[in-house]
Short mmCIF file of C-alpha atoms in Angstrom, two decimals:
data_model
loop_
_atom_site.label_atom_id
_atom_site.label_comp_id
_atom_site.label_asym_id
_atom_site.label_seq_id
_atom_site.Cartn_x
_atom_site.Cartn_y
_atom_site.Cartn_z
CA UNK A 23 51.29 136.27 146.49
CA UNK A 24 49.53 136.10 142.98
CA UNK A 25 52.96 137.87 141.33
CA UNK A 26 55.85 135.51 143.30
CA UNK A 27 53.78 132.11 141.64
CA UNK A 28 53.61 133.79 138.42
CA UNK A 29 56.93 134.72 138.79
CA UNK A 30 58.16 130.77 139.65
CA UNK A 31 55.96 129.69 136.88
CA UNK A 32 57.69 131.14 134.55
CA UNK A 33 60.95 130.42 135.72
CA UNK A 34 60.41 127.18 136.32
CA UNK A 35 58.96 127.50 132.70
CA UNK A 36 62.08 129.08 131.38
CA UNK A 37 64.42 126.45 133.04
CA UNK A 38 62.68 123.69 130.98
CA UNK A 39 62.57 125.43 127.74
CA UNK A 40 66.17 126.03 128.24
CA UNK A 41 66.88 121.68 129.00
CA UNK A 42 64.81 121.49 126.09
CA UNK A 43 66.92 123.46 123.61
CA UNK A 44 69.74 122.64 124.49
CA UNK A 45 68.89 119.08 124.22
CA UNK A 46 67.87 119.49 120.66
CA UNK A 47 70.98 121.42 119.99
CA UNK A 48 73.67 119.04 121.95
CA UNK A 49 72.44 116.07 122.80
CA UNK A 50 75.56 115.23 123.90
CA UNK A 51 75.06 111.81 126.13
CA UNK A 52 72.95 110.31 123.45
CA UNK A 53 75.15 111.21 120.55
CA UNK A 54 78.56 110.33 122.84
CA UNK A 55 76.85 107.20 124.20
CA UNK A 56 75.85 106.23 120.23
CA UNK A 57 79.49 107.24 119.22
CA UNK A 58 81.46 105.47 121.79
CA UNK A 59 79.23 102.14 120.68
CA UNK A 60 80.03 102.24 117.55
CA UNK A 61 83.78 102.72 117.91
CA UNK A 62 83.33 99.83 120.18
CA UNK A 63 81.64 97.12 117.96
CA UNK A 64 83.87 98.00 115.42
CA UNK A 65 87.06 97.76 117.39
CA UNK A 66 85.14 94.36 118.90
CA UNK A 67 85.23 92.87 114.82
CA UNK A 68 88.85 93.85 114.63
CA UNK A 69 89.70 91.88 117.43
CA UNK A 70 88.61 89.09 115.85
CA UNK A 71 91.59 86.69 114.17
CA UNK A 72 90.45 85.95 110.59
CA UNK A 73 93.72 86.52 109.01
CA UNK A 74 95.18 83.57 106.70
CA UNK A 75 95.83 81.15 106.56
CA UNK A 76 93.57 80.23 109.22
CA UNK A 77 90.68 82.68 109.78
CA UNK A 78 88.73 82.27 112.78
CA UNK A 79 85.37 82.24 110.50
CA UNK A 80 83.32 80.64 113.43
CA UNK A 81 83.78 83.40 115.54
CA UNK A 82 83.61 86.48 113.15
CA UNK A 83 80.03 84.65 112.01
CA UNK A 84 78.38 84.54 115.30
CA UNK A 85 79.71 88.09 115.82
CA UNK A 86 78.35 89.55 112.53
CA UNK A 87 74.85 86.82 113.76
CA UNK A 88 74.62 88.80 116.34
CA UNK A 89 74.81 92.23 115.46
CA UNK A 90 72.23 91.29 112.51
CA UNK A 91 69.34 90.41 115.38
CA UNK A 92 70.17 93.50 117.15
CA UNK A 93 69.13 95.09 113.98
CA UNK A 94 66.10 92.90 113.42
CA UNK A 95 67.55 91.58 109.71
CA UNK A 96 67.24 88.21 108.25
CA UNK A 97 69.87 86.33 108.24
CA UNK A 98 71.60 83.24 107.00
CA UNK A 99 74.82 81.14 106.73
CA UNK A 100 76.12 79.92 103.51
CA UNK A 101 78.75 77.55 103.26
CA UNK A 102 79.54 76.59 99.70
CA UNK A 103 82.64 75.15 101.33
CA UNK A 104 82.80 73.30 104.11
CA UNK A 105 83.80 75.55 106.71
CA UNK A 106 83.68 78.78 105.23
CA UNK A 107 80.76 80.54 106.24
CA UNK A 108 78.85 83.54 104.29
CA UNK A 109 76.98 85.41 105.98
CA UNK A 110 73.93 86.77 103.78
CA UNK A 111 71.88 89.53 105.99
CA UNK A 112 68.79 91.01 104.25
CA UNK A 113 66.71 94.44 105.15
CA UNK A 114 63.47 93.67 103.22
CA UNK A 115 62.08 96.75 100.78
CA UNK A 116 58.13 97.25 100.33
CA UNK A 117 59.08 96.44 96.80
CA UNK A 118 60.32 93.46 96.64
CA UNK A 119 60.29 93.41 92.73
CA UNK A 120 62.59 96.16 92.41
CA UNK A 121 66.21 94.86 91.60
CA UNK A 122 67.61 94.54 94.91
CA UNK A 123 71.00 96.30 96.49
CA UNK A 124 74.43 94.23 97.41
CA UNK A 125 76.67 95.54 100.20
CA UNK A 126 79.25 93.35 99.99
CA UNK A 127 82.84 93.07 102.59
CA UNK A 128 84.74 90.33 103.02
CA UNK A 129 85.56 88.79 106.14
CA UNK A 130 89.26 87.25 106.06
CA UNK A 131 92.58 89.47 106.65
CA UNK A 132 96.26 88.81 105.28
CA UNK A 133 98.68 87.95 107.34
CA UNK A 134 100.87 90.22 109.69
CA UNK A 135 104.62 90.32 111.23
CA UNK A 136 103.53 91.21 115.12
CA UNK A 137 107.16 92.07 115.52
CA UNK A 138 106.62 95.11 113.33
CA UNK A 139 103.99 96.91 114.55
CA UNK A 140 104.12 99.14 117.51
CA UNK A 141 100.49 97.65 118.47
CA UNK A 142 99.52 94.26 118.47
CA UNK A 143 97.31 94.09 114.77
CA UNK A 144 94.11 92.08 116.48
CA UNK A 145 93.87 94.20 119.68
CA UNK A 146 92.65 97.31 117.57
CA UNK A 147 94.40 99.72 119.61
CA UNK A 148 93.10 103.09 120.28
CA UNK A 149 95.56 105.86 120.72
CA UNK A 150 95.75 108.64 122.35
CA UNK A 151 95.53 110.63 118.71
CA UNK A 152 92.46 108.60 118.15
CA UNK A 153 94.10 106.43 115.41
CA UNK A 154 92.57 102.25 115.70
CA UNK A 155 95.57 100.18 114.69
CA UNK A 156 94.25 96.91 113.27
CA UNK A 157 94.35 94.52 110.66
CA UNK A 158 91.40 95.00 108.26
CA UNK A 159 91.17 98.21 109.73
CA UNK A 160 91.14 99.79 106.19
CA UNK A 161 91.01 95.75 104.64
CA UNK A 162 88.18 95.87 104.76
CA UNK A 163 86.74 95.16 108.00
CA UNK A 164 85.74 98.93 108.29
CA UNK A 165 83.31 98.89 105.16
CA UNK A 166 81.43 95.84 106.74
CA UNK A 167 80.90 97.46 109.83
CA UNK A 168 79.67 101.12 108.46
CA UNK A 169 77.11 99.03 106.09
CA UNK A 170 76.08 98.16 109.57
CA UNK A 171 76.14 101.16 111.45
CA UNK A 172 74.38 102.96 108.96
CA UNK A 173 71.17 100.63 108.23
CA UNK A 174 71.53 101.09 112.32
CA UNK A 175 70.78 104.85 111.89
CA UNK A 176 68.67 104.45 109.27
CA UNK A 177 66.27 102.03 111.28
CA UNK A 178 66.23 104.46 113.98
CA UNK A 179 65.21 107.14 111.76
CA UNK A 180 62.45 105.42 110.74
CA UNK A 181 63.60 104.97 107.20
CA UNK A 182 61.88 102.23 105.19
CA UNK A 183 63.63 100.98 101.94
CA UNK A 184 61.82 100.63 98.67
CA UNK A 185 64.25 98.60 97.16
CA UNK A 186 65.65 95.18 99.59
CA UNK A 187 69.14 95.71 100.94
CA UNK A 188 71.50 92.86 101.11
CA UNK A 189 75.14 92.40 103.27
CA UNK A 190 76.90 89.56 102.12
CA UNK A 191 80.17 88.71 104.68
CA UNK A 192 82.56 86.53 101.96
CA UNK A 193 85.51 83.97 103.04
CA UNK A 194 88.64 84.28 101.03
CA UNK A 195 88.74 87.28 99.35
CA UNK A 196 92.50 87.57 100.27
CA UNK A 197 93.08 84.42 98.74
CA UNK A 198 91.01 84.84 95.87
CA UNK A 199 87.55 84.66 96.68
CA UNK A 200 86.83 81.40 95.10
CA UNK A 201 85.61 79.72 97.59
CA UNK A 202 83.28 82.73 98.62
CA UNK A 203 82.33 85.58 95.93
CA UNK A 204 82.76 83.40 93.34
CA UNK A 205 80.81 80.42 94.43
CA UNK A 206 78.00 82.97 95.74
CA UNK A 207 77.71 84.88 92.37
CA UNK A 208 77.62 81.81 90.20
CA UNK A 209 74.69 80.41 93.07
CA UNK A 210 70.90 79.85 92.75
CA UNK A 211 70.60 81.91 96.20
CA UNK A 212 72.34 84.96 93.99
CA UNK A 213 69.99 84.33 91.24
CA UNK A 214 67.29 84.78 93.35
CA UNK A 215 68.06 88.14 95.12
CA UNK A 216 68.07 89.60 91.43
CA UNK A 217 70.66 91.73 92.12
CA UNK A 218 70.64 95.41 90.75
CA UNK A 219 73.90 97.08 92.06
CA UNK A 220 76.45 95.94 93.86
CA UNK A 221 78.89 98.18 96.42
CA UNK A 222 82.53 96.46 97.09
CA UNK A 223 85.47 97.87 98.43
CA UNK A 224 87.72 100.35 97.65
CA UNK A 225 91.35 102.16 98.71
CA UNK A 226 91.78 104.62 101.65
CA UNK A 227 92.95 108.03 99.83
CA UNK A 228 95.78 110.57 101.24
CA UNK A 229 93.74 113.68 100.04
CA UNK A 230 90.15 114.65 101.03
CA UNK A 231 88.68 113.16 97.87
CA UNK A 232 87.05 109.63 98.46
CA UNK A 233 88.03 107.11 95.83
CA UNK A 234 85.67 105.14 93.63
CA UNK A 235 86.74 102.34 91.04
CA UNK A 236 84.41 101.52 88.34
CA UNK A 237 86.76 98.40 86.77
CA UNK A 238 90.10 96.39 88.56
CA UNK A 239 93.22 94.55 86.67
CA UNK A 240 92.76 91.13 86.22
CA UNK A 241 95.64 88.79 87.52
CA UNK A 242 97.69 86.63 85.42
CA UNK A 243 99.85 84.75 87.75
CA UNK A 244 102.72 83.58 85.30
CA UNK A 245 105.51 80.81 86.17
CA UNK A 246 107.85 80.53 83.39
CA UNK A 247 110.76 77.77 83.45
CA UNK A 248 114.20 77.36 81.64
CA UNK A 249 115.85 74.19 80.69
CA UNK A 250 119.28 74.02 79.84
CA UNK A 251 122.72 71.77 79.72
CA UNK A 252 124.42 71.25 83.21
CA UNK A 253 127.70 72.47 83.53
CA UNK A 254 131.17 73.18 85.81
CA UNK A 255 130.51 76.56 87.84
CA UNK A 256 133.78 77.61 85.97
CA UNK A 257 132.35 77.00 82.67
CA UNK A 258 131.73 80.15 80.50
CA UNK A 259 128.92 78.60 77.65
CA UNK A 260 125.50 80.00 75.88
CA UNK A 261 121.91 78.86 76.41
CA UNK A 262 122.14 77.68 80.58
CA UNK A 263 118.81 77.92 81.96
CA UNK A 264 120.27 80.35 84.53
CA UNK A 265 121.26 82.95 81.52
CA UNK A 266 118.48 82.01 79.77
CA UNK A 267 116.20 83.01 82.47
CA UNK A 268 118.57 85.97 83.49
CA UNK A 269 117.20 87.35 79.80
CA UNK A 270 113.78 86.42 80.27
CA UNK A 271 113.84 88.44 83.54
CA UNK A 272 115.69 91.43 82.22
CA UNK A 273 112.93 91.19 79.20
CA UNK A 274 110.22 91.56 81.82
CA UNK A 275 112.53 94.65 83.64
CA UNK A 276 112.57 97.12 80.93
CA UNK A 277 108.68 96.61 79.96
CA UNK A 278 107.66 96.93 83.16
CA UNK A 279 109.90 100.09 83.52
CA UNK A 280 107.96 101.46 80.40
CA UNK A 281 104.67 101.01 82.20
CA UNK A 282 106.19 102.62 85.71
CA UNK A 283 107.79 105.65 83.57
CA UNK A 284 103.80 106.56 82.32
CA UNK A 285 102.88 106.57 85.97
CA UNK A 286 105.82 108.84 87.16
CA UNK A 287 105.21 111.71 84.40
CA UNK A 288 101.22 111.28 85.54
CA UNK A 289 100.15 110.51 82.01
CA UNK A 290 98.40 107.35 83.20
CA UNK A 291 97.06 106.18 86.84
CA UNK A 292 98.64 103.04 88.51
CA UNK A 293 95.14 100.91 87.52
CA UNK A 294 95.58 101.96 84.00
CA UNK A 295 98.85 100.33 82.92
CA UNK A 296 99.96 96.19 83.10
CA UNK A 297 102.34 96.03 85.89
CA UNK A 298 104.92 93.11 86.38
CA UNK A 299 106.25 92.32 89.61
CA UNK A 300 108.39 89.06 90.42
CA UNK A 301 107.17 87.15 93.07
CA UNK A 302 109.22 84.33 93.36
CA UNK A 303 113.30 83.34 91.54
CA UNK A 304 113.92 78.93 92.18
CA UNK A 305 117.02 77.75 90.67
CA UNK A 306 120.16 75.73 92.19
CA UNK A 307 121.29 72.94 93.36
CA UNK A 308 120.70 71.97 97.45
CA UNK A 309 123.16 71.19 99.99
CA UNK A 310 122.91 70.18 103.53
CA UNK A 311 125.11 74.08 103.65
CA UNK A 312 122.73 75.83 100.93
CA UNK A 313 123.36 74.98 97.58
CA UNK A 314 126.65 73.74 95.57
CA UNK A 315 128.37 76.20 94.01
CA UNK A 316 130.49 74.90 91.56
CA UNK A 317 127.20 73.28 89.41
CA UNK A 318 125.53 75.55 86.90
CA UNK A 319 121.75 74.11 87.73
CA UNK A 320 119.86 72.53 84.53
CA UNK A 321 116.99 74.37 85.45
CA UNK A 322 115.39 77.65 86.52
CA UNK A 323 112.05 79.14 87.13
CA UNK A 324 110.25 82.72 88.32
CA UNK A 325 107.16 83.41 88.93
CA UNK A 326 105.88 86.84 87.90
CA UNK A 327 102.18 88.83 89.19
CA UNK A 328 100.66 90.31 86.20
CA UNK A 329 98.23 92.69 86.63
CA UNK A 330 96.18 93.97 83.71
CA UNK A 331 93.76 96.93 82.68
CA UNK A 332 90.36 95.87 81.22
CA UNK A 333 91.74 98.89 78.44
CA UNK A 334 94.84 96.45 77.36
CA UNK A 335 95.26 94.56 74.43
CA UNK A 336 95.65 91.11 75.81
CA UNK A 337 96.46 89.55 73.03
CA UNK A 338 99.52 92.07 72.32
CA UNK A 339 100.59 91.04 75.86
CA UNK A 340 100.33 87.24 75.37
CA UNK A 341 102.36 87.49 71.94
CA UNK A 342 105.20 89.30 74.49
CA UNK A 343 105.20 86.76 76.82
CA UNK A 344 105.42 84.10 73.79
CA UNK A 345 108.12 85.75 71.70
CA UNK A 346 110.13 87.97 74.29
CA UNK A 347 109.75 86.50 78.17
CA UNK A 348 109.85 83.12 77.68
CA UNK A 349 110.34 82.11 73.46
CA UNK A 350 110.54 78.35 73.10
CA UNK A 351 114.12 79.22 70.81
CA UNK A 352 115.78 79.83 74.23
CA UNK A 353 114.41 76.21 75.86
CA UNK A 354 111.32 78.55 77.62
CA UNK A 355 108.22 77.21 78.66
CA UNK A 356 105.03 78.32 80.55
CA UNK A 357 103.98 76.04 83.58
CA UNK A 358 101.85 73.01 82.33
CA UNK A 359 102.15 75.48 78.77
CA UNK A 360 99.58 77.81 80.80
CA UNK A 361 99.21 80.63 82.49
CA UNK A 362 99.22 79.39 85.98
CA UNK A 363 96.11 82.14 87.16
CA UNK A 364 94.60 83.97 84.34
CA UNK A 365 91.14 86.04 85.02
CA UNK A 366 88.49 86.80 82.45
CA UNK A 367 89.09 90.11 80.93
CA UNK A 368 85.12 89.92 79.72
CA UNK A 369 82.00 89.80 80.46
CA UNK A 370 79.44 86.98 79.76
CA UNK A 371 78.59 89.77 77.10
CA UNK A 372 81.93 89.68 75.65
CA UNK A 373 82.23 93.36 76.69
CA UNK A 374 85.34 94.68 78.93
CA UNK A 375 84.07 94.55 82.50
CA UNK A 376 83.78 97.98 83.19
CA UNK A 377 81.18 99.69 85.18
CA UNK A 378 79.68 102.93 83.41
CA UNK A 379 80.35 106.40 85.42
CA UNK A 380 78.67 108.52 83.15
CA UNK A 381 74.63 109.56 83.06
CA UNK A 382 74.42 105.86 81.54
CA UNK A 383 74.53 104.44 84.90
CA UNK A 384 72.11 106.03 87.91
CA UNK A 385 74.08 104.46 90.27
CA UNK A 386 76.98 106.35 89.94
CA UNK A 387 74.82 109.68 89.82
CA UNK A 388 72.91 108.40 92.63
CA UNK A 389 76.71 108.00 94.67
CA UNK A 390 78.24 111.06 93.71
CA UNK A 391 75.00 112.97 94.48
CA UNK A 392 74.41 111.12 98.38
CA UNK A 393 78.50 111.55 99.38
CA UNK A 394 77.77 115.33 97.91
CA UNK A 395 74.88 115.18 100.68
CA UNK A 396 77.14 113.83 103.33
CA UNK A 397 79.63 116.37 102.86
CA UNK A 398 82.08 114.77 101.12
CA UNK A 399 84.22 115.17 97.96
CA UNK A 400 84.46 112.18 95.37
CA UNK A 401 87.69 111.88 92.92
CA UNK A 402 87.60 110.52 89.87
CA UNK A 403 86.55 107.40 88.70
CA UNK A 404 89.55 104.64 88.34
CA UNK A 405 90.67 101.44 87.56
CA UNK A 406 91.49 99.21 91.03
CA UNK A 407 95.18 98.42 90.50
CA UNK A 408 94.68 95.01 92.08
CA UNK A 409 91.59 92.67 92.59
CA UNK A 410 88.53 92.43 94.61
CA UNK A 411 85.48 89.98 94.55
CA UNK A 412 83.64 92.96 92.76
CA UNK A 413 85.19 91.46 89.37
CA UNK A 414 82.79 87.81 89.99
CA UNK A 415 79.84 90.50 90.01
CA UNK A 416 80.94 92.68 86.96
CA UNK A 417 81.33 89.23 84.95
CA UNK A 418 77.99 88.93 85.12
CA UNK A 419 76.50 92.08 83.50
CA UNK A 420 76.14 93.27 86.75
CA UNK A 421 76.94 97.66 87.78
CA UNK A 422 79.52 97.41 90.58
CA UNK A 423 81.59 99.99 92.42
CA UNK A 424 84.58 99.75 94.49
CA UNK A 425 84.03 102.36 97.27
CA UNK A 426 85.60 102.72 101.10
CA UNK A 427 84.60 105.74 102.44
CA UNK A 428 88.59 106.96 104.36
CA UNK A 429 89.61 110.17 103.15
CA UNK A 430 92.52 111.80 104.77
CA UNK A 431 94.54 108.70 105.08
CA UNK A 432 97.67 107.22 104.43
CA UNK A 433 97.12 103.37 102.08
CA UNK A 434 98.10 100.99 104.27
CA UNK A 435 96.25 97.67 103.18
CA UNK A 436 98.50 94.84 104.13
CA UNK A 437 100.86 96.80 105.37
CA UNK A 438 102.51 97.07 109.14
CA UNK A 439 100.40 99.11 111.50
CA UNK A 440 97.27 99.33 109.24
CA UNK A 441 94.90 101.81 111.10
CA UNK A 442 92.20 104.63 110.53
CA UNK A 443 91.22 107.14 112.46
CA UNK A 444 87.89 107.18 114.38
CA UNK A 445 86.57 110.24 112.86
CA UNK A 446 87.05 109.09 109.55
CA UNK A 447 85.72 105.79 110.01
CA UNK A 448 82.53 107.77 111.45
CA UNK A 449 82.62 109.72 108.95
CA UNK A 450 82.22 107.00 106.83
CA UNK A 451 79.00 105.76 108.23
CA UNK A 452 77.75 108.98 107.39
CA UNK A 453 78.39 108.90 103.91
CA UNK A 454 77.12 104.57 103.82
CA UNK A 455 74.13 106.29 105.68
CA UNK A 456 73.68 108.86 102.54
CA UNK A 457 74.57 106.61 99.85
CA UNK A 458 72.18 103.32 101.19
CA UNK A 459 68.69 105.88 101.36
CA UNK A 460 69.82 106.81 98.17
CA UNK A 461 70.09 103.75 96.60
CA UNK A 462 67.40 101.72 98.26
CA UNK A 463 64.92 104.80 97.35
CA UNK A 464 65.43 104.71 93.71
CA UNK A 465 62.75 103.42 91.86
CA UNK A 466 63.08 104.41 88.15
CA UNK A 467 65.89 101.97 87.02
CA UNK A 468 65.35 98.28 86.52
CA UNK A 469 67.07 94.95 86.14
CA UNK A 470 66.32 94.28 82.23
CA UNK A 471 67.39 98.71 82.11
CA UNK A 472 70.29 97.85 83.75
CA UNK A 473 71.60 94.66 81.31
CA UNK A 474 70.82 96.23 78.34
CA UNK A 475 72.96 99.00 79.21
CA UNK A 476 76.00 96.07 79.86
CA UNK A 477 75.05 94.89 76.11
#
């Protein structure tokens, strides 16, 4: 009698070690349940229609509102223009006096042609390969949502930052971020974070090296015009503003063929050269059937997107566009005699506005050492070949890095049938998880350390 309730003791003893450990090794409904959440907020921001022209800011607010009380963080609405929220969430550190961290994402999307992708871009479809088609799904609404996910981990780790963490949600970046970054970094409420490093986005990468950009090219947007004599569409005569601008363009061909040819033979990356792309050719005369044919128009214009390296001379490319693109002997002129959209190539310094990635800056230690923790391989540093909202923080002294966490995945930023792929965009939350205890733990560095590096 004594031996059989021994004996179901310690089977019944058994059984429940056995729950037990395999509980601790596969706690599989948690860990699905947590998974399939997180999928599903993110997929629940996609759906959300905040491309331009008219971004549904309202709603995308009280969404983002909402996941920030689920979290327990402070939060508040900016609008430095009417009717373009920012949404400013804060995760206070026991140390307040530290320099503080900046997530930053930006909330608006570019437009899309529906009747080119095979899903619809704002009903974040999941496949069966496991592939969310969206817009923002790699611009950038991903990076916004891992900040999240991981401070969600973190919290329910018990993790405690030193340093205070900051998400700021920005209107506009698509369309220049001037009525959000730029407003918020030039703000009282920015001065008063004291801001020690910010994070901004970055480019998905086709290899399994994560991307990380320590500088961007500035725009110059560039509208030149050509005047010339009217004439017969038969007439054969020099100086017309069409072949006048027919030179200028052919000018602006064969340089920005030299710059393409060093990307080709791999002797420079695509951030590191000026590139030249025409965005827009207005000449002729209307007609109620298009335009007349037989008038040779008196005037001509093109509009060009100039991108440029903070490494170029800008004053050997403003001396081009002067003597060669569009030289006042050949009836050329600049818009207004400007450059439509020129950005800053400096900082308030005067120094390029570049972000160190050497043992100068901890920051970039501190990233390439917490995505080594995660598991994941970082590439090297580059220049972004186009333009973010990190540039408004770089202008002023300030260490930022362009960095979204998709590895394994085709670029498709404004492109038809944007997606990523659930794993890596879990994957991702991972590394944000790795990389924000890293950061918000540091306590050496400080703000005045961190300027007088920029000087």
């Amino acid at each position: 009698m004594v031996t059989n309730r021994i004996r179901r003791f310690y089977s019944y003893l058994l059984l429940l070690l056995h729950i037990c450990f395999l509980f601790i090794l596969n706690p599989a409904s948690s860990s699905t349940e947590d998974t399939a959440a997180a999928i599903s907020r993110f997929r629940e921001f996609l759906q959300i229609n905040t491309s331009q022209p008219s971004p549904d800011y309202a709603k995308a607010t009280n969404f983002l509102l909402s996941q920030a009380k689920s979290l327990s963080l402070e939060s508040q609405t900016l609008e430095f223009v009417k009717s373009k929220p920012l949404v400013l969430l804060k995760w206070p550190g026991s140390n307040p006096q530290l320099p503080s961290i900046l997530l930053n994402s930006h909330t608006d999307v570019v437009p899309s042609e529906t009747n080119k992708w095979s899903y619809h871009p704002f009903s974040a479809h999941l496949d069966s390969h496991g592939k969310i088609f969206a817009r923002g799904s790699q611009d950038m609404k991903c990076v916004g949502m891992q900040y999240l996910e991981a401070i969600r981990r973190l919290k329910a780790s018990g993790f405690q930052p030193v340093r205070t963490v900051y998400l700021s949600f920005v209107p506009d970046e698509e369309i220049g971020g001037h009525d959000g970054a730029k407003k918020f970094a030039e703000s009282d409420v920015f001065k008063n974070m004291n801001v020690g490093i910010v994070l901004d986005e970055g480019l998905a990468s086709p290899t399994e090296s994560y991307r990380a950009f320590y500088a961007e090219r500035c725009p110059w947007w560039l509208v030149i015009k050509a005047r010339g004599a009217p004439g017969h569409g038969a007439k054969l005569y020099d100086n017309s503003a069409m072949e006048n601008l027919f030179k200028s363009i052919e000018s602006v061909r064969r340089f920005r063929a030299s710059q393409f040819d060093l990307v080709k033979a791999g002797l420079k990356a695509e951030g590191e050269v000026v590139s030249v792309n025409m965005a827009f050719l207005k000449a002729g005369t209307p007609s109620p059937n298009g335009f007349v044919m037989n008038l040779q128009p008196s005037e001509a214009e093109a509009g060009f997107d100039i991108r440029v390296p903070p490494t170029a001379e800008a004053e050997s490319l403003e001396r081009r566009i002067t003597e060669e693109w569009a030289p006042a002997s050949r009836n050329m002129t600049f818009e207004l005699g400007q450059f439509k959209h020129r950005v800053s190539m400096l900082s308030k310094f005067g120094k390029p506005i570049l972000t160190a990635t050497d043992s100068s800056n901890p920051w970039w230690s501190l990233l390439e050492e917490a995505v080594r923790k995660a598991n994941g391989k970082l590439g090297k540093p580059e220049i972004f070949p186009a333009s973010t909202d990190a540039r408004y923080f770089r202008e002023l002294g300030l260490p930022a890095i362009g960095f979204s966490p998709m590895a394994n995945t085709p670029l498709l930023l404004h492109d038809h049938n944007e997606f990523l792929h659930q794993d890596e965009y879990l994957k991702g939350i991972d590394i944000y998880e790795s990389i924000i205890k890293s950061y918000a733990s540091y306590v050496q560095h400080t703000r005045d350390e961190v300027l007088r590096d920029e000087l």
